[in-house]
PDB file of C-alpha atoms in Angstrom:
ATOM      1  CA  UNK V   1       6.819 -17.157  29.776  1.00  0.00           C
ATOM      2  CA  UNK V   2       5.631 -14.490  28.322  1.00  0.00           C
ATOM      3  CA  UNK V   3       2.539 -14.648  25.271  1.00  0.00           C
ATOM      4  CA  UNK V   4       4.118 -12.958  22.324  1.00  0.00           C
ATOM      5  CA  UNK V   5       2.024  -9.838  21.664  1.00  0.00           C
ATOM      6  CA  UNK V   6       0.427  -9.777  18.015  1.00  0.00           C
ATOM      7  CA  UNK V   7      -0.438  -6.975  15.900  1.00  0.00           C
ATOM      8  CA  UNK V   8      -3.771  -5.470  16.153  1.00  0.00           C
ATOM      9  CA  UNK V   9      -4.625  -4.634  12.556  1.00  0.00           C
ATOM     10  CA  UNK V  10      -3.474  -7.032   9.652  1.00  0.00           C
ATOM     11  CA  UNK V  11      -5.515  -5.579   6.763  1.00  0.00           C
ATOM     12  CA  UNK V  12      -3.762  -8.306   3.937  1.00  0.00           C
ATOM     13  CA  UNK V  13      -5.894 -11.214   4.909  1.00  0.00           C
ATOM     14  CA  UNK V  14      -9.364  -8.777   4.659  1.00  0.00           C
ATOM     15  CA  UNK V  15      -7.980  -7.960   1.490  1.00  0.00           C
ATOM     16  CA  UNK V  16      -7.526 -10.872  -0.042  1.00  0.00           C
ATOM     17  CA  UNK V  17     -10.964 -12.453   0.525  1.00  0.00           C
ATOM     18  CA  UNK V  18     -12.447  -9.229  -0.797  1.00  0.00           C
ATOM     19  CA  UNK V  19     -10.239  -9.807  -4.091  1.00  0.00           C
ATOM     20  CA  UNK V  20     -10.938 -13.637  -3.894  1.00  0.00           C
ATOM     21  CA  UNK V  21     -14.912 -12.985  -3.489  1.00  0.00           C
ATOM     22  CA  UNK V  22     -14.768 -10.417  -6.584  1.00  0.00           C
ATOM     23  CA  UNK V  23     -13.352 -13.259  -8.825  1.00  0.00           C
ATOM     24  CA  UNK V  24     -16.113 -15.884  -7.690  1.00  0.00           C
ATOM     25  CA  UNK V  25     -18.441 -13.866  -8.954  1.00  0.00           C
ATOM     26  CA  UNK V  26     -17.296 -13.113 -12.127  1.00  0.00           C
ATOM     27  CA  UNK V  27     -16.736 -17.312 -12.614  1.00  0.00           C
ATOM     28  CA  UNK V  28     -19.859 -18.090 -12.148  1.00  0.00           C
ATOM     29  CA  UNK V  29     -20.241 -19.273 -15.807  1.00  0.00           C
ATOM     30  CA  UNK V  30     -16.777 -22.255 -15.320  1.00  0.00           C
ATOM     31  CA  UNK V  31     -18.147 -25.808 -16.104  1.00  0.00           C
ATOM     32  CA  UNK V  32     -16.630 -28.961 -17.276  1.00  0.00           C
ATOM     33  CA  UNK V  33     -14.827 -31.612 -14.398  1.00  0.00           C
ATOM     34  CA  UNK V  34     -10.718 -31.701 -14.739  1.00  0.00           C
ATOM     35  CA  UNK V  35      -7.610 -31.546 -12.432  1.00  0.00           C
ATOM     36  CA  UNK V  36      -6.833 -28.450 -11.004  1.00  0.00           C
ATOM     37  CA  UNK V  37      -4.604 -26.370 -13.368  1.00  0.00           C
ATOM     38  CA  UNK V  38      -1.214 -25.952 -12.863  1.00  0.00           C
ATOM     39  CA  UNK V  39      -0.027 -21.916 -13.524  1.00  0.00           C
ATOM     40  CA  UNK V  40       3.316 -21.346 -14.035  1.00  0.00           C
ATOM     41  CA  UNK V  41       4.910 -19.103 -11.924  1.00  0.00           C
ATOM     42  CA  UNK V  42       5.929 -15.365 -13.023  1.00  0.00           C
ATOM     43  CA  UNK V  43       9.276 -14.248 -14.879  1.00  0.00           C
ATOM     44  CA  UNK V  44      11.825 -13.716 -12.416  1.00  0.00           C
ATOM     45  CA  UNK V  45       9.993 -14.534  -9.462  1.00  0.00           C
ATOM     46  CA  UNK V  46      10.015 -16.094  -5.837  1.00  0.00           C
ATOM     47  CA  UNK V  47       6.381 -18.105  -5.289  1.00  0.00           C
ATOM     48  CA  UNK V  48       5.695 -19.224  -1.703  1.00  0.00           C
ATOM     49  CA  UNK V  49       2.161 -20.598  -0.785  1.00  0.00           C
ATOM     50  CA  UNK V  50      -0.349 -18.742   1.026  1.00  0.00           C
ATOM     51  CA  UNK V  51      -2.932 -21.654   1.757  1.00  0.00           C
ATOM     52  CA  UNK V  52      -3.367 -24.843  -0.981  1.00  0.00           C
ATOM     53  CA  UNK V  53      -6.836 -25.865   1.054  1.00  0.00           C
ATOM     54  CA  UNK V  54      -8.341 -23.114   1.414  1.00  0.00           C
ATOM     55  CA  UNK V  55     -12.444 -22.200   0.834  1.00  0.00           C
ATOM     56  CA  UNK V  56     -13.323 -18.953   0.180  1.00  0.00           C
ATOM     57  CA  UNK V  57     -17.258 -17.841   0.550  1.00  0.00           C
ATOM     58  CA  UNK V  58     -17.556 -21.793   0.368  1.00  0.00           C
ATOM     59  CA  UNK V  59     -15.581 -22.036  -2.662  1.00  0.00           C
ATOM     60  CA  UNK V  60     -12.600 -24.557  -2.528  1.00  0.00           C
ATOM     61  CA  UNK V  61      -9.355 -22.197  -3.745  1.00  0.00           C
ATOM     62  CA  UNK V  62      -5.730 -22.151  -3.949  1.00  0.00           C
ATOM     63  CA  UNK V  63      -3.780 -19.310  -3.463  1.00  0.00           C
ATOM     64  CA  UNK V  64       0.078 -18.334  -4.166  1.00  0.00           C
ATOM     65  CA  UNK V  65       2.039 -14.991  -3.599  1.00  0.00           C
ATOM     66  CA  UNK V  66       4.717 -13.793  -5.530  1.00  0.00           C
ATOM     67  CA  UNK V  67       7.707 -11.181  -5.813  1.00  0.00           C
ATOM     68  CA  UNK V  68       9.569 -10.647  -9.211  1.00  0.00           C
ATOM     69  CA  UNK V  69      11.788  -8.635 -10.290  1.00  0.00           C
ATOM     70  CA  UNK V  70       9.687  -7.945 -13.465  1.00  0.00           C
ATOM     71  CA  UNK V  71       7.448  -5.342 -13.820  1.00  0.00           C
ATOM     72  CA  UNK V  72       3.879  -5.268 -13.490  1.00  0.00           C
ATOM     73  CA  UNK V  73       3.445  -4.432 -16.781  1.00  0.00           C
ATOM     74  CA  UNK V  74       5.823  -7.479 -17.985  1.00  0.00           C
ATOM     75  CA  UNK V  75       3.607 -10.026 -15.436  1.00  0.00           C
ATOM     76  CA  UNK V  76      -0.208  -8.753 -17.058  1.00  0.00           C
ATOM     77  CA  UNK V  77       1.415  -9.544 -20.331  1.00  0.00           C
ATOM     78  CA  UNK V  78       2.667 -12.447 -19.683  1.00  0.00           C
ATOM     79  CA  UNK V  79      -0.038 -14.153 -18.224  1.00  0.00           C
ATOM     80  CA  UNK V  80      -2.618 -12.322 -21.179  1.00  0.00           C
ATOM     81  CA  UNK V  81      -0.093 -13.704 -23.547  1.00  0.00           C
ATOM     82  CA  UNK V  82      -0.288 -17.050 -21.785  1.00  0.00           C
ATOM     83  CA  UNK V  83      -3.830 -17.338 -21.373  1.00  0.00           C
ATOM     84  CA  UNK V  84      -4.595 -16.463 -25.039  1.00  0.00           C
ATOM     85  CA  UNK V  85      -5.164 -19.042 -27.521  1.00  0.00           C
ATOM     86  CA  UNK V  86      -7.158 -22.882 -26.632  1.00  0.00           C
ATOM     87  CA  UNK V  87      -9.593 -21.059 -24.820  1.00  0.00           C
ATOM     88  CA  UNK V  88     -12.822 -20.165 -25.925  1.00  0.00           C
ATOM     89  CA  UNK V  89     -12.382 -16.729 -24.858  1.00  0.00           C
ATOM     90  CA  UNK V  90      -9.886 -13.951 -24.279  1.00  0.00           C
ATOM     91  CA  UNK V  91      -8.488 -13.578 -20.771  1.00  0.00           C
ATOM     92  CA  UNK V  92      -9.660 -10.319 -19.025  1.00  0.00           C
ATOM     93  CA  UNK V  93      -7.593  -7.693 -17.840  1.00  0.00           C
ATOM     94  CA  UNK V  94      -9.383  -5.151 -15.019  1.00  0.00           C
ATOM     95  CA  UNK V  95      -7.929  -2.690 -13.044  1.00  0.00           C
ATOM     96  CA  UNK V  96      -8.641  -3.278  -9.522  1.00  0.00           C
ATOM     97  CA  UNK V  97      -7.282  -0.567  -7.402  1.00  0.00           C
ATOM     98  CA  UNK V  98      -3.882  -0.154  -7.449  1.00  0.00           C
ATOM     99  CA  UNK V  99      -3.578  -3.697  -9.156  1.00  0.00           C
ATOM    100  CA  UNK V 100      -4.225  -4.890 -12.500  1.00  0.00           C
ATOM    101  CA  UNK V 101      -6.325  -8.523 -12.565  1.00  0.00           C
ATOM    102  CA  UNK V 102      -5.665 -11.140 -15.187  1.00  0.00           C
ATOM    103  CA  UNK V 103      -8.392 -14.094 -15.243  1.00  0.00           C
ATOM    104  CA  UNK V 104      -9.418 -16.547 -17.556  1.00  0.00           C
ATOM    105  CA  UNK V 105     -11.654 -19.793 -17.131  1.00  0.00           C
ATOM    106  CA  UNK V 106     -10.387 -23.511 -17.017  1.00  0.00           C
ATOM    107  CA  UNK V 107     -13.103 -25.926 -17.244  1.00  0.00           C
ATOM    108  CA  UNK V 108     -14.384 -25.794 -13.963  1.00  0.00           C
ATOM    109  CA  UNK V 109     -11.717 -23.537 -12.157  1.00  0.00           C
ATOM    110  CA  UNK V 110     -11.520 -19.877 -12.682  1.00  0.00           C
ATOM    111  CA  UNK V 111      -7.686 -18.526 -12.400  1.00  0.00           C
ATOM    112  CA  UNK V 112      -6.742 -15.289 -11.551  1.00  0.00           C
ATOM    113  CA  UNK V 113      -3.169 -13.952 -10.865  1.00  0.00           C
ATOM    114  CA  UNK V 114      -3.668 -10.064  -9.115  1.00  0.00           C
ATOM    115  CA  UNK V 115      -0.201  -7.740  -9.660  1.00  0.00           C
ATOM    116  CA  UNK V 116       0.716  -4.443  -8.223  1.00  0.00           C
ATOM    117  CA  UNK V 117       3.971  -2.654  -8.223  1.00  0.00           C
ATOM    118  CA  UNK V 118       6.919  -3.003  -6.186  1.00  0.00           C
ATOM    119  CA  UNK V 119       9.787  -1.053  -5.012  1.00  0.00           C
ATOM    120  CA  UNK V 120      12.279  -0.291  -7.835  1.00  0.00           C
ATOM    121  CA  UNK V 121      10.237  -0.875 -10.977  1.00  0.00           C
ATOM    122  CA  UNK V 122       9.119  -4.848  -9.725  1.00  0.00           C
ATOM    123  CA  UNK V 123       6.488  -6.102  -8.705  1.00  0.00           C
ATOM    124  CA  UNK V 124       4.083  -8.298  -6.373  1.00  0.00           C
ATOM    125  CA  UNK V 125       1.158 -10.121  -6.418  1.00  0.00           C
ATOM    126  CA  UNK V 126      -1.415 -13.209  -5.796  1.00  0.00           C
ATOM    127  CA  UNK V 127      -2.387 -16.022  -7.987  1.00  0.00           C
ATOM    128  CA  UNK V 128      -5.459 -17.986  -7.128  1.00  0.00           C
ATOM    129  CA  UNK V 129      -7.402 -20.909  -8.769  1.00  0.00           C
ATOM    130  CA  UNK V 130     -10.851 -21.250  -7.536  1.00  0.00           C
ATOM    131  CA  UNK V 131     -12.873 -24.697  -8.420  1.00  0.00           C
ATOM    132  CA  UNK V 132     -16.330 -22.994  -9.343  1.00  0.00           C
ATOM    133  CA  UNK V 133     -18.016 -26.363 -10.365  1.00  0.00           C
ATOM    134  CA  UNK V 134     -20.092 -28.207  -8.024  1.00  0.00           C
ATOM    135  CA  UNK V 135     -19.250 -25.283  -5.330  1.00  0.00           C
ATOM    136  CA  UNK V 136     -21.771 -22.773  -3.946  1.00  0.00           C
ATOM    137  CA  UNK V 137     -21.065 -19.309  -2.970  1.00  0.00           C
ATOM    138  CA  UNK V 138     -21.754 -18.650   0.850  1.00  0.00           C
ATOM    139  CA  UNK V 139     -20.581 -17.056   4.108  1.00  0.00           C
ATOM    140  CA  UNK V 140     -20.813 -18.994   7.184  1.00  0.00           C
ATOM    141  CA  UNK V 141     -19.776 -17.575   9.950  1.00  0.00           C
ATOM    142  CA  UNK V 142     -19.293 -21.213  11.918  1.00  0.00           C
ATOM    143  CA  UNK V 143     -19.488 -20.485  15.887  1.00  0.00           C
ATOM    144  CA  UNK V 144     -19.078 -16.901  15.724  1.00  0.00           C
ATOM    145  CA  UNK V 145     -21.666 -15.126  17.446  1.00  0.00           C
ATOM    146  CA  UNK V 146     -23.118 -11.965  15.610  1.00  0.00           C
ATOM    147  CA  UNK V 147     -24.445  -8.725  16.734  1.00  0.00           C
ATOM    148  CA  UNK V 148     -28.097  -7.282  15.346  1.00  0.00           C
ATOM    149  CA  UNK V 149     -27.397  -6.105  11.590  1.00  0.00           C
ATOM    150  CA  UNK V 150     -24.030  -7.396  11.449  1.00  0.00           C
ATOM    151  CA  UNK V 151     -23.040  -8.929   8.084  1.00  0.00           C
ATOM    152  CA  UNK V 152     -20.627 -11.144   6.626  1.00  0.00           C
ATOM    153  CA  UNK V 153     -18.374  -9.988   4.175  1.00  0.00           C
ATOM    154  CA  UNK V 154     -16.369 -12.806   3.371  1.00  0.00           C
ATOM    155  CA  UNK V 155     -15.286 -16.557   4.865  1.00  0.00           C
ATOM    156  CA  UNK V 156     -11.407 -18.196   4.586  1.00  0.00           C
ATOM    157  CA  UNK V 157     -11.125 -21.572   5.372  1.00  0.00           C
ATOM    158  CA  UNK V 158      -7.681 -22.759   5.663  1.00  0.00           C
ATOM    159  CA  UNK V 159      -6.148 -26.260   6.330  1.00  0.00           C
ATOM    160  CA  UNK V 160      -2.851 -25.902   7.512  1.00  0.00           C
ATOM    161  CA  UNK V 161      -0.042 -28.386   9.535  1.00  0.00           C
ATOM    162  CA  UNK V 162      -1.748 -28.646  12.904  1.00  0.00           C
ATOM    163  CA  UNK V 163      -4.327 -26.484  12.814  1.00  0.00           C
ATOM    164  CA  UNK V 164      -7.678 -25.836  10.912  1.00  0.00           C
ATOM    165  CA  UNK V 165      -8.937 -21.713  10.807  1.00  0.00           C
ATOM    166  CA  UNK V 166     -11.839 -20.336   9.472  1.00  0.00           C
ATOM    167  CA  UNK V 167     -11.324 -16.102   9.378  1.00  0.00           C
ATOM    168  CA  UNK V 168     -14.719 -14.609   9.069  1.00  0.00           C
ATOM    169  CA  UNK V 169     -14.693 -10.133   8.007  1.00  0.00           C
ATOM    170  CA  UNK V 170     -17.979  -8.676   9.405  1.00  0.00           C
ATOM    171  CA  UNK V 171     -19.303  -5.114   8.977  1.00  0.00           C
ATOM    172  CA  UNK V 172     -21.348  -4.048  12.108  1.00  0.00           C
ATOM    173  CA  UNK V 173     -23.080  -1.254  12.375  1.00  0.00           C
ATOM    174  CA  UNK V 174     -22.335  -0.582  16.349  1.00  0.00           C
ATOM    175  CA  UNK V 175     -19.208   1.206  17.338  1.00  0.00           C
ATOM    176  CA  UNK V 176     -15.864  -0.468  17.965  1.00  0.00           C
ATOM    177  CA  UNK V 177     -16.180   0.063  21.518  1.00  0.00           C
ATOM    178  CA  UNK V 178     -19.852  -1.655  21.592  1.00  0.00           C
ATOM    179  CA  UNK V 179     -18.791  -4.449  18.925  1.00  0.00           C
ATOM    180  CA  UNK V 180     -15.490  -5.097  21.990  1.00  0.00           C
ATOM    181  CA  UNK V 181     -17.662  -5.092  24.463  1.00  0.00           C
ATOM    182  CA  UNK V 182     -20.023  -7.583  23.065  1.00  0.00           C
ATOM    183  CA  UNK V 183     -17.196 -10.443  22.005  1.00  0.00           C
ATOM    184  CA  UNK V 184     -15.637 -10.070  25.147  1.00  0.00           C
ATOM    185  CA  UNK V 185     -19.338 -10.815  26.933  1.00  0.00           C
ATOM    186  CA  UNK V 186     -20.084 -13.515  24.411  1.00  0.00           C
ATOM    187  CA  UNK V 187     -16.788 -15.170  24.357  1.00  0.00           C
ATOM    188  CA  UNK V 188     -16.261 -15.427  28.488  1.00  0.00           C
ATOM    189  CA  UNK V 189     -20.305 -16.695  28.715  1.00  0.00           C
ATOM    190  CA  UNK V 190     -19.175 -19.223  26.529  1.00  0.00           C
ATOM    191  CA  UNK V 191     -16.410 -20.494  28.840  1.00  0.00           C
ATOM    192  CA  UNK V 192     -13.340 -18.973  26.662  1.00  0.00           C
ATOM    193  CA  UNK V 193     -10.859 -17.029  28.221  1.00  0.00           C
ATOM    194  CA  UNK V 194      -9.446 -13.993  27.324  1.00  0.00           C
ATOM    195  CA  UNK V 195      -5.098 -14.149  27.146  1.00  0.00           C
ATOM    196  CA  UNK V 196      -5.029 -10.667  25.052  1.00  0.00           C
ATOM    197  CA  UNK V 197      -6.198  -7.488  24.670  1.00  0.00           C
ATOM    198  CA  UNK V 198      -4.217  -4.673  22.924  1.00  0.00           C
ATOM    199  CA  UNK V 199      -5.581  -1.157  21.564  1.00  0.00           C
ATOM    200  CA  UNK V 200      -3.492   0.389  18.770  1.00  0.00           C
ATOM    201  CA  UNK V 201      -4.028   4.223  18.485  1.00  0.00           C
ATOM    202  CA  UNK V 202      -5.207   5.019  14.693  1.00  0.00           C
ATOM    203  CA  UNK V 203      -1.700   5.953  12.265  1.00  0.00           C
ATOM    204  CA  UNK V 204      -1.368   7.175   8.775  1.00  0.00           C
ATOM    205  CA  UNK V 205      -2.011   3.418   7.199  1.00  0.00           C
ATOM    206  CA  UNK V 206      -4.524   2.341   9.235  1.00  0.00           C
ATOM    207  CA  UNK V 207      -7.543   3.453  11.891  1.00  0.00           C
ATOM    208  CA  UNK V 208      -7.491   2.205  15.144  1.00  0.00           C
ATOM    209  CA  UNK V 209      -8.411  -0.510  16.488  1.00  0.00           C
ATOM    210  CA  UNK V 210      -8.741  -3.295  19.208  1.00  0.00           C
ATOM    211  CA  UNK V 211      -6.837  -6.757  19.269  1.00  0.00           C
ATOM    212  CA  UNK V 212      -8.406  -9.925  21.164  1.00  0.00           C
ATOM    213  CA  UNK V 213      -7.181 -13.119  21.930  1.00  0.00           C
ATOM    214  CA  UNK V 214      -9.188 -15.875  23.510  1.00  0.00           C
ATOM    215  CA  UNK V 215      -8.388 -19.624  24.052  1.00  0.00           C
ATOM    216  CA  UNK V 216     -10.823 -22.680  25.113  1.00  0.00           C
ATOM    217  CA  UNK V 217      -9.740 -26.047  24.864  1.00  0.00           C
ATOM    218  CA  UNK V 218      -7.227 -26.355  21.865  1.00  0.00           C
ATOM    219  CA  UNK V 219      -8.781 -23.638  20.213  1.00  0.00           C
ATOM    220  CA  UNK V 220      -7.840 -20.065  19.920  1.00  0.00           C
ATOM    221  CA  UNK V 221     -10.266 -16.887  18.491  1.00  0.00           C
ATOM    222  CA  UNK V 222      -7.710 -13.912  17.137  1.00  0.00           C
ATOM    223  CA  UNK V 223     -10.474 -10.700  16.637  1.00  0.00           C
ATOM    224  CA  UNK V 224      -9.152  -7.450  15.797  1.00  0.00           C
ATOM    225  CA  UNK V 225     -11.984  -4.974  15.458  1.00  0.00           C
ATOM    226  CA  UNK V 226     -11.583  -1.005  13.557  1.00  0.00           C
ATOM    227  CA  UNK V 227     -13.484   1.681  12.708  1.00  0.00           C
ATOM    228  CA  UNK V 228     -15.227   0.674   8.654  1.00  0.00           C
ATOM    229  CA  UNK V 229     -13.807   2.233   6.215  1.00  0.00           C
ATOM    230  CA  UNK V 230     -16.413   4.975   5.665  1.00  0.00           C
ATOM    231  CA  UNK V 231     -16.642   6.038   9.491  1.00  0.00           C
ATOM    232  CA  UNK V 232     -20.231   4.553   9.946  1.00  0.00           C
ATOM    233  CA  UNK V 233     -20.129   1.277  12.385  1.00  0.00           C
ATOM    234  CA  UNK V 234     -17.276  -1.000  12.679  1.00  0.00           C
ATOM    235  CA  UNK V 235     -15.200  -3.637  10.832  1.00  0.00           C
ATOM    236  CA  UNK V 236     -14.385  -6.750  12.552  1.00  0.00           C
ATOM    237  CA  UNK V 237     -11.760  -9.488  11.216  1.00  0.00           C
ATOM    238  CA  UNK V 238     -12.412 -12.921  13.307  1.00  0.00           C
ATOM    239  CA  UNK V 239     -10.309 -15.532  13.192  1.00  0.00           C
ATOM    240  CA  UNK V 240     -11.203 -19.219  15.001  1.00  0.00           C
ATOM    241  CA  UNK V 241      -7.893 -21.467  14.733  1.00  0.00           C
ATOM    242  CA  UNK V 242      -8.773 -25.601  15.864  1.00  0.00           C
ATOM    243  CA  UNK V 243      -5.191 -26.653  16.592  1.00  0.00           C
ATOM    244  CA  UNK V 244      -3.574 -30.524  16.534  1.00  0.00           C
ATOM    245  CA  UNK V 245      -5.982 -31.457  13.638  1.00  0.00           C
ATOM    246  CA  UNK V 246      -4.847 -34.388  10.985  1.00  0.00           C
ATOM    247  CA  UNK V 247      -5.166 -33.538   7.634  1.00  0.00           C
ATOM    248  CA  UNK V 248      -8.856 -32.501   6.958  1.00  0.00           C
ATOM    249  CA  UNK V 249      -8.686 -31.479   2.811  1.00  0.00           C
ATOM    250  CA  UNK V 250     -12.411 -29.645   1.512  1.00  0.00           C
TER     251      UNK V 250
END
């Protein structure tokens, strides 16, 4: 049977650790030991889990996506609205790209909900509690091998049904074709082998880029590796899934 062919760039995941690492740093100040908070969901909205065991840059975190039907002016209200009065400070609002961030300490957690605009005046977004107490900001990369001068942008930990992942971002400063080259050396020396290997030529919403899959012993390494953002080295998104794993909470 044939291994279903996956897609070579998937830029959300990179861009949700980069969001997630931006909010760590501005709760740096959250103190005080309670349950995790419990943030009600938008107006007129569908709320599905992305991961609720998750560490990001070390930092135990629970993420949510949404679509509503509001817009995302109606959702940054709401949730400043919400978040305002019995707390000792005002929640912020920051732009953040082409979303608007609402935040606002909990005792120890720091919650966040990130909103953009949708398709016919709704909207989208991510809402994230992140358990700052206790927790120290870092970015292990695990197993994964690095090149010289390569560094580590952000770390997701996930615990999901069957399987444990940890997806690492790197910025190299080597080409694409070098930082290939050198994965697909250090991953067969280290007795994986390689089931995958797609190139995607570059298209209007994204560069291009390299896919790899390799597998070793109930374990499975998903790298996709593109040109950084500013033309100068590369940008590679690793991911290392450990399948059949019992539950395993951080």
């Amino acid at each position: 049977m044939n291994r279903p062919t996956r897609s070579p760039i998937d830029s959300r995941r990179p861009r949700l650790a980069a969001w997630l690492s931006c909010t760590l740093l501005v709760a740096a100040g959250a103190r005080a030991a309670e349950p995790w908070p419990e943030i009600p969901p938008p107006p007129r909205a569908e709320v599905q889990w992305v991961g609720d065991s998750m560490r990001v840059n070390g930092v135990p975190t629970r993420v949510m996506q949404f679509q509503s039907q509001a817009s995302r002016a109606e959702i940054v209200e709401y949730y400043r609205a919400y978040w305002t009065g019995g707390y000792p400070t005002k929640p912020s609002v920051t732009p953040l790209g082409e979303a608007t961030v609402v935040g606002q300490a909990h005792g120890p957690y720091f919650m966040t909900v990130k909103v953009q605009d949708a398709a016919h005046g709704a909207s989208r977004g991510l809402i994230a509690v992140s358990r700052m107490l206790g927790s120290k900001v870092e970015r292990n990369p695990g197993d994964l091998p690095l090149m010289p001068g390569a560094k580590v942008v952000s770390v997701v930990e996930s615990n999901d049904p069957g399987k444990r992942s940890r997806e690492v971002v790197v910025f190299n400063t080597q080409s694409t074709q070098s930082v290939v080259q050198f994965y697909q050396a250090s991953f067969q020396n280290a007795g994986w082998h390689q089931v995958q290997n797609n190139d995607a030529p570059r298209t209007g919403s994204g560069p291009a880029g390299t896919f790899l899959v390799f597998t070793r012993e109930g374990r499975e390494a998903q790298l996709s590796v593109v040109q950084a953002p500013n033309g100068q080295g590369s940008q590679l998104v690793a991911n290392l899934v450990t399948k059949d794993t019992g539950p395993q909470p951080f």
